[in-house]
Coordinates of C-alpha atoms and ligand atoms in Angstrom, one line a residue:
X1 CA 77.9 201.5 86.4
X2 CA 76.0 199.4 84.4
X3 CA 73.3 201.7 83.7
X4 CA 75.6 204.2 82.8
X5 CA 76.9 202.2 79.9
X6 CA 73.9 201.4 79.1
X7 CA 73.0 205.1 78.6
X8 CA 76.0 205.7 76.9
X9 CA 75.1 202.6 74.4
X10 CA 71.7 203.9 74.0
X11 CA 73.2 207.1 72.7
X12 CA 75.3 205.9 70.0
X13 CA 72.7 204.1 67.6
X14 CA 76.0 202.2 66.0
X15 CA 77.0 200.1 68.8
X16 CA 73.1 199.4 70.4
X17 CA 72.0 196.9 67.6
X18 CA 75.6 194.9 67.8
X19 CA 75.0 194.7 71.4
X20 CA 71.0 193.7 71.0
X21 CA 72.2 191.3 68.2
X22 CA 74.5 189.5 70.7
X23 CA 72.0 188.9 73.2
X24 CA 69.8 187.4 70.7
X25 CA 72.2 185.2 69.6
X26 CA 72.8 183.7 72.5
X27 CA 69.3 182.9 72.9
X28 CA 68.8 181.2 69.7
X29 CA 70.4 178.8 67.2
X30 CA 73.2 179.5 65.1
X31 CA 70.9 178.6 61.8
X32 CA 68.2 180.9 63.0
X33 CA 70.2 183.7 63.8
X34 CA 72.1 183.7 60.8
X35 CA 68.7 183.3 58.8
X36 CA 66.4 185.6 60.5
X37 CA 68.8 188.5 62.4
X38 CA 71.9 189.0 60.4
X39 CA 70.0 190.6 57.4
X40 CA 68.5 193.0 59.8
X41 CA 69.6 196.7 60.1
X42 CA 68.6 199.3 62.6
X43 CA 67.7 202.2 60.8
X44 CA 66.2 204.7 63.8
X45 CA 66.3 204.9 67.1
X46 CA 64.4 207.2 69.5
X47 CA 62.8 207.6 72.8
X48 CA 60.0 205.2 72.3
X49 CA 60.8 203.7 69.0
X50 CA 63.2 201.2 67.6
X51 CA 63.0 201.0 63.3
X52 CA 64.7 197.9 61.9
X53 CA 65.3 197.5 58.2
X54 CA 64.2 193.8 57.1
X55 CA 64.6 192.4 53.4
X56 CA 61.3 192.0 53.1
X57 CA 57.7 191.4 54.0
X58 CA 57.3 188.0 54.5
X59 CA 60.5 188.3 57.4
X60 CA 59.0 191.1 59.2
X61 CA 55.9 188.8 59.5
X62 CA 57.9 186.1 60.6
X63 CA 59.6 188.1 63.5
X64 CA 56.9 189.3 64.5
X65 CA 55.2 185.9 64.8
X66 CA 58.1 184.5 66.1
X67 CA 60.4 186.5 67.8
X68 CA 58.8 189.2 69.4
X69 CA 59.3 188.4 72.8
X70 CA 63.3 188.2 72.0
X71 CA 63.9 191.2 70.5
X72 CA 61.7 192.8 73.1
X73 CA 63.6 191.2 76.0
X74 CA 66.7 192.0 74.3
X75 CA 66.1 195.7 74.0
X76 CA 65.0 196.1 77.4
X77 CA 68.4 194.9 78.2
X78 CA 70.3 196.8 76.5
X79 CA 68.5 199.5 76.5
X80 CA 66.9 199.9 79.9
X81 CA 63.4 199.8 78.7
X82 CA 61.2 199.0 76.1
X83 CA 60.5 200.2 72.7
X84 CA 58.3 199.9 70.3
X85 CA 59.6 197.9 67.2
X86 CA 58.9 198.8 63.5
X87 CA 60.0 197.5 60.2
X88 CA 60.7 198.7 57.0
X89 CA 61.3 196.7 54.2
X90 CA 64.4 197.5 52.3
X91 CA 64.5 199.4 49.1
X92 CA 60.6 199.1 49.0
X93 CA 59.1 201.6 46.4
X94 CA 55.8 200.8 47.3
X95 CA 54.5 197.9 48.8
X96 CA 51.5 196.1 47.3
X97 CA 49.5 194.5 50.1
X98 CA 49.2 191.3 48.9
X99 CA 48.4 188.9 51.7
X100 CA 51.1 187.3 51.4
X101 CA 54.5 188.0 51.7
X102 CA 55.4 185.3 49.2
X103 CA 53.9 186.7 46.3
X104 CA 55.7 190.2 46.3
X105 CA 58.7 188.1 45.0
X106 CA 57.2 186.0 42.3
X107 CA 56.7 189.6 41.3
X108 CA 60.0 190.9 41.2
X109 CA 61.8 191.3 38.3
X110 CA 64.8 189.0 38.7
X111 CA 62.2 186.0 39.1
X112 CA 60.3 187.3 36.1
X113 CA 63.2 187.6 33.8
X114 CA 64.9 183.8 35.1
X115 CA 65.2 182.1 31.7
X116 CA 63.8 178.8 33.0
X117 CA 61.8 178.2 35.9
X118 CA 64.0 175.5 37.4
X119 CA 67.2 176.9 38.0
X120 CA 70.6 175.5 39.1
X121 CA 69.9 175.3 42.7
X122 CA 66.9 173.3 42.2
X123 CA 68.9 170.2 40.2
X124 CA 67.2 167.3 40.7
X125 CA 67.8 164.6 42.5
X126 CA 65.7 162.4 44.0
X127 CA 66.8 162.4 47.6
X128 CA 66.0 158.5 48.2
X129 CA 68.0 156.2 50.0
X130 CA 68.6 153.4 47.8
X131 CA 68.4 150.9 51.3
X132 CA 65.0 151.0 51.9
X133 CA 62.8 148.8 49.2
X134 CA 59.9 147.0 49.2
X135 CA 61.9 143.5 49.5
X136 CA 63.9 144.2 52.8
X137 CA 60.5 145.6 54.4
X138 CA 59.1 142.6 56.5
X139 CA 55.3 142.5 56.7
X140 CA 53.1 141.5 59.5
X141 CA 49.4 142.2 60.8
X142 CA 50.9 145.3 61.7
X143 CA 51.5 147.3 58.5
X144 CA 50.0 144.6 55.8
X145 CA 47.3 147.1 54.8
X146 CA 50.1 150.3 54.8
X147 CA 52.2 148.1 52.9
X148 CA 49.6 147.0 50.2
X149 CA 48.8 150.4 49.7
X150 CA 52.4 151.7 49.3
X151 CA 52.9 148.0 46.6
X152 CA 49.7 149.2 44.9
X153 CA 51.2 152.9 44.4
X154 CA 54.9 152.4 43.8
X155 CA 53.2 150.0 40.7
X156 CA 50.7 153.1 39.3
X157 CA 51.9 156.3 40.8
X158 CA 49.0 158.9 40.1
X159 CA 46.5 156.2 38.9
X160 CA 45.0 155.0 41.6
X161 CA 42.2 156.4 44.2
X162 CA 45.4 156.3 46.5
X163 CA 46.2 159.6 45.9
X164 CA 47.2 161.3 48.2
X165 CA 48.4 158.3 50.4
X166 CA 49.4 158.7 53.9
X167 CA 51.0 156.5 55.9
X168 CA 51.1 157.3 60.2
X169 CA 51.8 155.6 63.0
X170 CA 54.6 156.0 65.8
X171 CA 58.1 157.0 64.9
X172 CA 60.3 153.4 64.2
X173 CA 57.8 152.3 62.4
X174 CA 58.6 152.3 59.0
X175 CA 57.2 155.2 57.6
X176 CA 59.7 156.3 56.2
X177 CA 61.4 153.0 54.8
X178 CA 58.2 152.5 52.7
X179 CA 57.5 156.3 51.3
X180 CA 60.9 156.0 50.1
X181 CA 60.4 152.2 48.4
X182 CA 57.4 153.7 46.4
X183 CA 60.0 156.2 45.2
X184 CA 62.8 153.3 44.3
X185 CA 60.7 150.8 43.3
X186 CA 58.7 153.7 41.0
X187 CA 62.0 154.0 39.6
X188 CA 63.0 150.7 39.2
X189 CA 59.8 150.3 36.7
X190 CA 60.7 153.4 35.0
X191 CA 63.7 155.2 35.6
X192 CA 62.8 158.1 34.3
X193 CA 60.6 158.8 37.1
X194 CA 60.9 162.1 38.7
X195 CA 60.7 161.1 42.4
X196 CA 61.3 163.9 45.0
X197 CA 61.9 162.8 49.0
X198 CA 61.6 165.6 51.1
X199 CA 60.8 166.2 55.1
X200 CA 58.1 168.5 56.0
X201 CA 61.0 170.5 57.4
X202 CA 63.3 170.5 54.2
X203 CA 60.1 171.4 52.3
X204 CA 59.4 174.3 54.9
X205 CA 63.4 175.8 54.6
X206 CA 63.5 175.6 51.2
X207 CA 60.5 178.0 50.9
X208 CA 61.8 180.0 53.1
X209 CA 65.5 179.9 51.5
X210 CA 63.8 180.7 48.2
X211 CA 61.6 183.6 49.7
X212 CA 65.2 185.4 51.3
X213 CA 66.8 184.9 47.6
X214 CA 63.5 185.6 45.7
X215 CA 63.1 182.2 44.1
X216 CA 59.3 181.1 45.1
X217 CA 58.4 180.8 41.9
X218 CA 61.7 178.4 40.8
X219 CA 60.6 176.7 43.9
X220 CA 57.3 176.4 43.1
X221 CA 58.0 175.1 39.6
X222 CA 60.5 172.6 41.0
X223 CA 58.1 171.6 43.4
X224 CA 55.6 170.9 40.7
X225 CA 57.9 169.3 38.7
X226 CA 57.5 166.2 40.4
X227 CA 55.5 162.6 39.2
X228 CA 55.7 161.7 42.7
X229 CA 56.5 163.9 45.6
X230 CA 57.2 161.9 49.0
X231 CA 57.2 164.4 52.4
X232 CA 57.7 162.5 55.4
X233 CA 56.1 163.6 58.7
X234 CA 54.1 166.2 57.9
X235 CA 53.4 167.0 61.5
X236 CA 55.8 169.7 61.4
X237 CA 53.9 171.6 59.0
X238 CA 52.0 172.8 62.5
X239 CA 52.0 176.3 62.9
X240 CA 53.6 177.4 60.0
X241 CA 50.9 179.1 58.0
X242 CA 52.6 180.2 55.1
X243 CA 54.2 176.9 54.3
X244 CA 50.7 175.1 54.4
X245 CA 49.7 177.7 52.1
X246 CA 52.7 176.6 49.5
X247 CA 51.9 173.1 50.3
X248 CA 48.3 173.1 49.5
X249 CA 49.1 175.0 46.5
X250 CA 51.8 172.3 45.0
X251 CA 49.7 169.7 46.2
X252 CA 46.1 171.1 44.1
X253 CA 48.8 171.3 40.8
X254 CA 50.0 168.0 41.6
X255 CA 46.9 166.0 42.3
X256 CA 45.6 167.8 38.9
X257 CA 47.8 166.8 36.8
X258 CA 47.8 163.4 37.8
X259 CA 50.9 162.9 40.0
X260 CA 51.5 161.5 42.7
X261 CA 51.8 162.8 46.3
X262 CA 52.5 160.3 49.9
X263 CA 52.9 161.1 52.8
X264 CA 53.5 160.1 56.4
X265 CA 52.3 161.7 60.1
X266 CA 53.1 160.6 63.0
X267 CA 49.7 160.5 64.6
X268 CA 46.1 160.0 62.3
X269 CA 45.3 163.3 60.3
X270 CA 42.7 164.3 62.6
X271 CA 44.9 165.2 65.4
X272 CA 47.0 167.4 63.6
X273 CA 45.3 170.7 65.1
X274 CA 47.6 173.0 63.9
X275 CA 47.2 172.0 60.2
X276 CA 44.8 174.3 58.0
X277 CA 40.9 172.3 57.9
X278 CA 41.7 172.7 54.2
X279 CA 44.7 170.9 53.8
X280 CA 43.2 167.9 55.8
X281 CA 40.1 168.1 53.6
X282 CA 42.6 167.4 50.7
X283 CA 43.9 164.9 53.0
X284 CA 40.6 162.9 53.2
X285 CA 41.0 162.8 49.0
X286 CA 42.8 159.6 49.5
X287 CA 43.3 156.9 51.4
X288 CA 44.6 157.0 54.8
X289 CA 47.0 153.9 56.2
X290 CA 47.9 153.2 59.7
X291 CA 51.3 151.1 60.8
X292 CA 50.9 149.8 64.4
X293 CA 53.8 148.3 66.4
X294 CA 55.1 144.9 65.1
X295 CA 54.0 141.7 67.2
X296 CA 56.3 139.3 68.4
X297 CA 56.6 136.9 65.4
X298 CA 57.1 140.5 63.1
X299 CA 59.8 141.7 65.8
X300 CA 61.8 137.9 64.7
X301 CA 61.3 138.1 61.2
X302 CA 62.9 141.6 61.2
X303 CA 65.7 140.7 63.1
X304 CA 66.1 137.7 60.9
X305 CA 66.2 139.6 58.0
X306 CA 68.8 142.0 58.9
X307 CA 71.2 139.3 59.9
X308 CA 70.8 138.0 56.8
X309 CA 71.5 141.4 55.4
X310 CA 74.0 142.0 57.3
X311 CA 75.3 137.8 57.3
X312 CA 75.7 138.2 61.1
X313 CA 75.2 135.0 62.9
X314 CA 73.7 135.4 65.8
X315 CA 72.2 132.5 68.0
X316 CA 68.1 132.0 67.8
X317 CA 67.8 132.6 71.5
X318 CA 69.1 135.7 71.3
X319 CA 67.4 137.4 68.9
X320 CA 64.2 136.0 70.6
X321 CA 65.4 137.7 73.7
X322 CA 65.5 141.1 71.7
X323 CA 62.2 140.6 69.8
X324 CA 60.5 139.8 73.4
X325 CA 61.8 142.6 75.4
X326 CA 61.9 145.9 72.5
X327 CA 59.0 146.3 71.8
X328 CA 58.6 150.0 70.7
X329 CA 59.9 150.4 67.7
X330 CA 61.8 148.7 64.6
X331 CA 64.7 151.5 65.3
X332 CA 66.0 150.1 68.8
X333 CA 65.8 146.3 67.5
X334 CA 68.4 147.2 64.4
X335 CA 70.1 149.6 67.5
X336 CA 70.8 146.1 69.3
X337 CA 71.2 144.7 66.2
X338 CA 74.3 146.6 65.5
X339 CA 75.5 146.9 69.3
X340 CA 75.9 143.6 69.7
X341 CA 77.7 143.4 65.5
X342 CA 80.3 146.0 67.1
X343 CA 80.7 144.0 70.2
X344 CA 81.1 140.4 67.8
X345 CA 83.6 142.5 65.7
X346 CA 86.0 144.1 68.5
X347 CA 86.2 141.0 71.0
X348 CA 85.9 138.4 68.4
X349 CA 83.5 136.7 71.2
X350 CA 80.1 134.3 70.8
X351 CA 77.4 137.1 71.8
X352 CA 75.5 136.0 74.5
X353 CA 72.4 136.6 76.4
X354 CA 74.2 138.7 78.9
X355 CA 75.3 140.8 76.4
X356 CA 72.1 141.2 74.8
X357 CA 70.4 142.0 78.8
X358 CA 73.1 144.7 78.7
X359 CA 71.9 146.1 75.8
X360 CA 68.4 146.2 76.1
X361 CA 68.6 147.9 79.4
X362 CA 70.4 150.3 77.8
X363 CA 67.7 150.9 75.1
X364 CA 64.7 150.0 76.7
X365 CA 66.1 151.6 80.4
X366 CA 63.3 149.5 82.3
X367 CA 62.4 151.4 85.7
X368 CA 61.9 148.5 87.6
X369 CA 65.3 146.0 88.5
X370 CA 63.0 144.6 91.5
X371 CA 61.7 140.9 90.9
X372 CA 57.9 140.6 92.5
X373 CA 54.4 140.0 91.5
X374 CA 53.7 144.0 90.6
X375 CA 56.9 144.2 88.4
X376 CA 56.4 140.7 86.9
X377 CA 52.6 142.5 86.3
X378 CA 54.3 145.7 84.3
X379 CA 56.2 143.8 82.8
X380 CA 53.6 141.5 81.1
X381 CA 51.5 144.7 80.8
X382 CA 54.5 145.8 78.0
X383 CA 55.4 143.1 76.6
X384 CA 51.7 142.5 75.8
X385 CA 50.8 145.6 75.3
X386 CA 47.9 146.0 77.7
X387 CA 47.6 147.8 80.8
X388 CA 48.5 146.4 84.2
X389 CA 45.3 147.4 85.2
X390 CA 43.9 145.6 82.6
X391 CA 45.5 142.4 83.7
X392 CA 44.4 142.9 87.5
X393 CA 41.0 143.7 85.9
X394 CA 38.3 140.9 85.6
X395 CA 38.2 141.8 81.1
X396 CA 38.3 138.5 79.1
X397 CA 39.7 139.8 76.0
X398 CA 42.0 137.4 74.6
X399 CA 45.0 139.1 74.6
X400 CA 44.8 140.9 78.0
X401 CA 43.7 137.2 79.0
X402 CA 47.1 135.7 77.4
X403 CA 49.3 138.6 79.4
X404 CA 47.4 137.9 82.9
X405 CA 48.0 134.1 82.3
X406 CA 51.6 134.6 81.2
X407 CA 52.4 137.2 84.5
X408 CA 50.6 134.3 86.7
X409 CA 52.6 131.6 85.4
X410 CA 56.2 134.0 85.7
X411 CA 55.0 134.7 89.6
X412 CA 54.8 131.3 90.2
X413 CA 58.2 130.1 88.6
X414 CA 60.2 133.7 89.5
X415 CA 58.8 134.2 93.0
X416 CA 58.2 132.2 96.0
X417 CA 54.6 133.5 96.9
X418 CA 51.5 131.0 97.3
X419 CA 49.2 130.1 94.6
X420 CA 46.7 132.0 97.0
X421 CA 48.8 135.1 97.1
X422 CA 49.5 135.0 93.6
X423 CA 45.5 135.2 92.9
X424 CA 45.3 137.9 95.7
X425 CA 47.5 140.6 93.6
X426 CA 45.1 139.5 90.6
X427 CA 42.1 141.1 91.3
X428 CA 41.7 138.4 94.5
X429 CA 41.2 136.0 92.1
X430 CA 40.9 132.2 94.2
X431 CA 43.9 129.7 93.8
X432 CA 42.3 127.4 91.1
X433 CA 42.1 130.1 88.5
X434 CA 46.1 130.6 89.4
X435 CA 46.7 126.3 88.5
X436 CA 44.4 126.7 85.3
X437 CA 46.5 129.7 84.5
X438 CA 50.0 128.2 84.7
X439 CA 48.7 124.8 83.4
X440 CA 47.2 126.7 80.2
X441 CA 50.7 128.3 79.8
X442 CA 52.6 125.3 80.0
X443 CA 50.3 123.4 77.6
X444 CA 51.0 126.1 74.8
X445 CA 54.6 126.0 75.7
X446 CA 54.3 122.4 74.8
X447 CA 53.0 123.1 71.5
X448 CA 53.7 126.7 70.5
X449 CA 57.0 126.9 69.6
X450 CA 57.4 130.5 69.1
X451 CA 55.1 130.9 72.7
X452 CA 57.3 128.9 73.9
X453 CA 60.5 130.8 73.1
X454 CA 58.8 134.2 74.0
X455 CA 58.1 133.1 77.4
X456 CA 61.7 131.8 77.8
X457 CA 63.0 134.8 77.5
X458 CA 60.6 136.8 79.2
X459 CA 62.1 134.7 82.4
X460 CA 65.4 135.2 81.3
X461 CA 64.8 139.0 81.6
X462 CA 63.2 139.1 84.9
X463 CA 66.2 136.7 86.0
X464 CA 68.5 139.1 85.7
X465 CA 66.1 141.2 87.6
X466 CA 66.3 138.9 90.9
Ligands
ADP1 P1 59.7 155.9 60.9 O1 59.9 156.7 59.7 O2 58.3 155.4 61.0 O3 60.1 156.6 62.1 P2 61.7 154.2 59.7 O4 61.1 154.0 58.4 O5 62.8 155.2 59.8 O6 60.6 154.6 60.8 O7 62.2 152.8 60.3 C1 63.2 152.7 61.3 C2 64.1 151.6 60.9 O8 63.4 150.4 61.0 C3 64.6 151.7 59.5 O9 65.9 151.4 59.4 C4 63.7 150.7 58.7 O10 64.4 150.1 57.6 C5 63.4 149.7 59.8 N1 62.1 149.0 59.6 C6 60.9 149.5 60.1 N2 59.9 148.6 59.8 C7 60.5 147.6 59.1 C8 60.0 146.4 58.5 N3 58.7 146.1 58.6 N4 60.9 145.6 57.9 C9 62.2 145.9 57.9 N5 62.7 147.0 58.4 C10 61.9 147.9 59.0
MG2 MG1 60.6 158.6 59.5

């Protein structure tokens, strides 16, 4: 029965691409559909060949590269079997083979005779948020040197050696708050400033929006337009070969003529495989930043800052609790920030610590709610951000010292095991070194304030735990 439709379908040309069509669609998204499928027609259909009318060059590329296998697997479907699939492009007097698609449309007439390069589409605006400044951006030993560089840019956009800069590190970082202060505070100086903010994804679909409605080269201009053009996390350039190609292009004009260009990753330059060896050459023009993950004392001031912002009063112990136990990323702290505002607002209640616990098990979902030596051990291993094995290990490094000491003294006042058995789950370290551990601890807790309060709530988490 169904094989007989099938047959029937495959002999009326008219309902056989609807039907393919719809099997594609439900295997992609709506956007991609819509971009990629919908202009497609099928123009023949045999025994052993399918011929599908495209728009142009540069999409039959694309399809081919990128959904083969799903118009394959869709024909076969519908169809029975498979086909082999050719394109033609659409209204196509002869095509040049240029090698790339791109350029048979900065060749076509309605391009050539657009009375200015920059056309309506292409107004400008600058695409900042106005929220993220140099001011409200707290700097620790984490990003000082990321943060100099982005000062030292934002004052003399072009005219330093920092050009490109590029800023990587983790996502929550920052990255993108500090591309986009450049761009404000570059406009704060001079407002005149054409400052352009774009993802490496906005960058990629509005090349390939201009290539469908033959605008590359009103893209290109705009593009080239800018005095400073921002693109965050250019990691998504991977893979897409034509788009580097555009990139590298608007980056050689810019860097020539002395504008500006920053930009972020989320990992260092060299591990981004799938980026053209010429593009990260470029790359190397500048100077490249790194942001790490904000200690302790930066995780504070932040919160600080943004209940100041925000004038939300929340108790010191609190915020303490949050700045010791998220330790990620700057995104979940103003997360629990603004869960516990909305909690404040509704119930009209003091927060408290409980609240905050219920909060940061939400964000941080620890997979441990078991109180003994190992967890207290994985624990200290993120907070300090070593590895557990590290602190079982015999390594003096300072800080992997500090977390063993710290997880020592916690099994000692969280758990009812011996000195003895305590030093056994370190490494078998012998009793004494436990006692010179926890009296070490409690010395600094003495006279370390902020210590102090980090350790306190470090046992208040692992309370809640018991
Ligand atoms: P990324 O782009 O690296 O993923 P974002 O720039 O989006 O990170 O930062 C996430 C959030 O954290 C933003 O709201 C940002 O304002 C805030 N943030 C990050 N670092 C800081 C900092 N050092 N001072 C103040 N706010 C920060
Ligand atoms: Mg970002």
């Amino acid at each position: 029965m169904a094989r007989n439709s099938l047959a029937q379908l495959s002999s009326q040309p008219d309902t056989v691409w609807p039907a393919i069509l719809d099997v594609i669609k439900q295997n992609i998204n709506i956007r991609s559909f819509t971009t990629w499928f919908a202009p497609i027609n099928l123009i023949n259909l045999s025994d052993q060949h399918l011929e599908l009318e495209v728009p142009n060059r540069f999409f039959s590329e694309w399809i081919e590269n990128h959904y083969n296998d799903l118009i394959q697997n869709a024909v076969t479907q519908i169809l029975g079997d498979s086909k082999k699939i050719s394109f033609k492009v659409k209204n196509k007097e002869s095509a040049p083979d240029s090698p790339y698609g791109a350029q048979d449309w900065v060749k076509s007439e309605e391009v050539k005779s657009s009375p200015s390069p920059v056309q309506s589409e292409y107004v400008f605006s600058t695409r900042i948020n106005e929220r993220y400044h140099f001011d409200n951006f707290i700097v620790g030993d984490n990003n000082n040197f990321a943060s100099a560089a982005a000062r030292a840019v934002g004052d003399a956009p072009g005219k330093t050696n920092y050009n490109p800069l590029i800023i990587y590190g983790r996502t929550g970082l920052g990255k993108t708050h500090l591309i986009q202060a450049i761009g404000n505070h570059a406009r704060m100086n001079k407002p005149d400033t054409k400052v352009y903010y774009a993802s490496s994804e906005t960058f990629t679909s509005h090349f390939i929006s201009a290539i469908q409605k033959n605008k590359v080269a009103e893209f290109s201009a705009f593009y080239r337009s800018c005095d400073i053009l921002l693109i965050d996390d250019i990691q998504f350039f991977s893979n897409k070969g034509k788009t580097q190609e555009e990139f590298f292009h608007t980056f050689n004009d810019l860097h020539q003529n002395g504008k500006q260009i920053v930009l972020t990753s989320d990992r260092p330059i060299n591990e981004l495989n799938a980026l053209e060896e010429r593009l990260i050459s470029r790359f190397k023009w500048g100077l490249v930043v790194d942001i790490q993950p904000p200690d302790f004392e930066t995780r504070l001031a932040i919160l600080r800052r943004k209940c100041d912002e925000s004038e939300l009063d929340i108790p010191e112990d609190i915020l303490e609790y949050l700045a010791v136990n998220l330790v990620d990323n700057v995104r979940e702290l103003e997360g629990a920030l603004t869960k516990i505002m909305a909690q404040v607002t509704f119930t009209a209640a003091e927060p408290t610590i409980d609240l905050a616990r219920s909060i940061v098990t939400e964000i941080a979902k620890p997979d441990q709610h078991i109180l003994n030596i190992d967890t207290i051990v994985q624990y200290c291993s993120k907070v300090f951000e070593v590895s557990a094995d590290q602190i079982r290990a015999k390594t003096r490094k300072k800080n992997i010292v500090e977390a063993r000491k710290v997880a020592m003294y916690l099994s000692k006042e969280l758990t009812k095991h011996s000195l003895v058995t305590i030093g056994l789950h370190f490494g078998g370290r012998d009793h004494s070194t436990v006692i010179h551990a926890i009296e070490s601890v409690n010395e600094r807790m003495r006279t370390e304030p902020t210590f102090r309060a980090k350790i306190e709530s470090m046992k208040k988490h692992m309370e809640y735990n018991r």
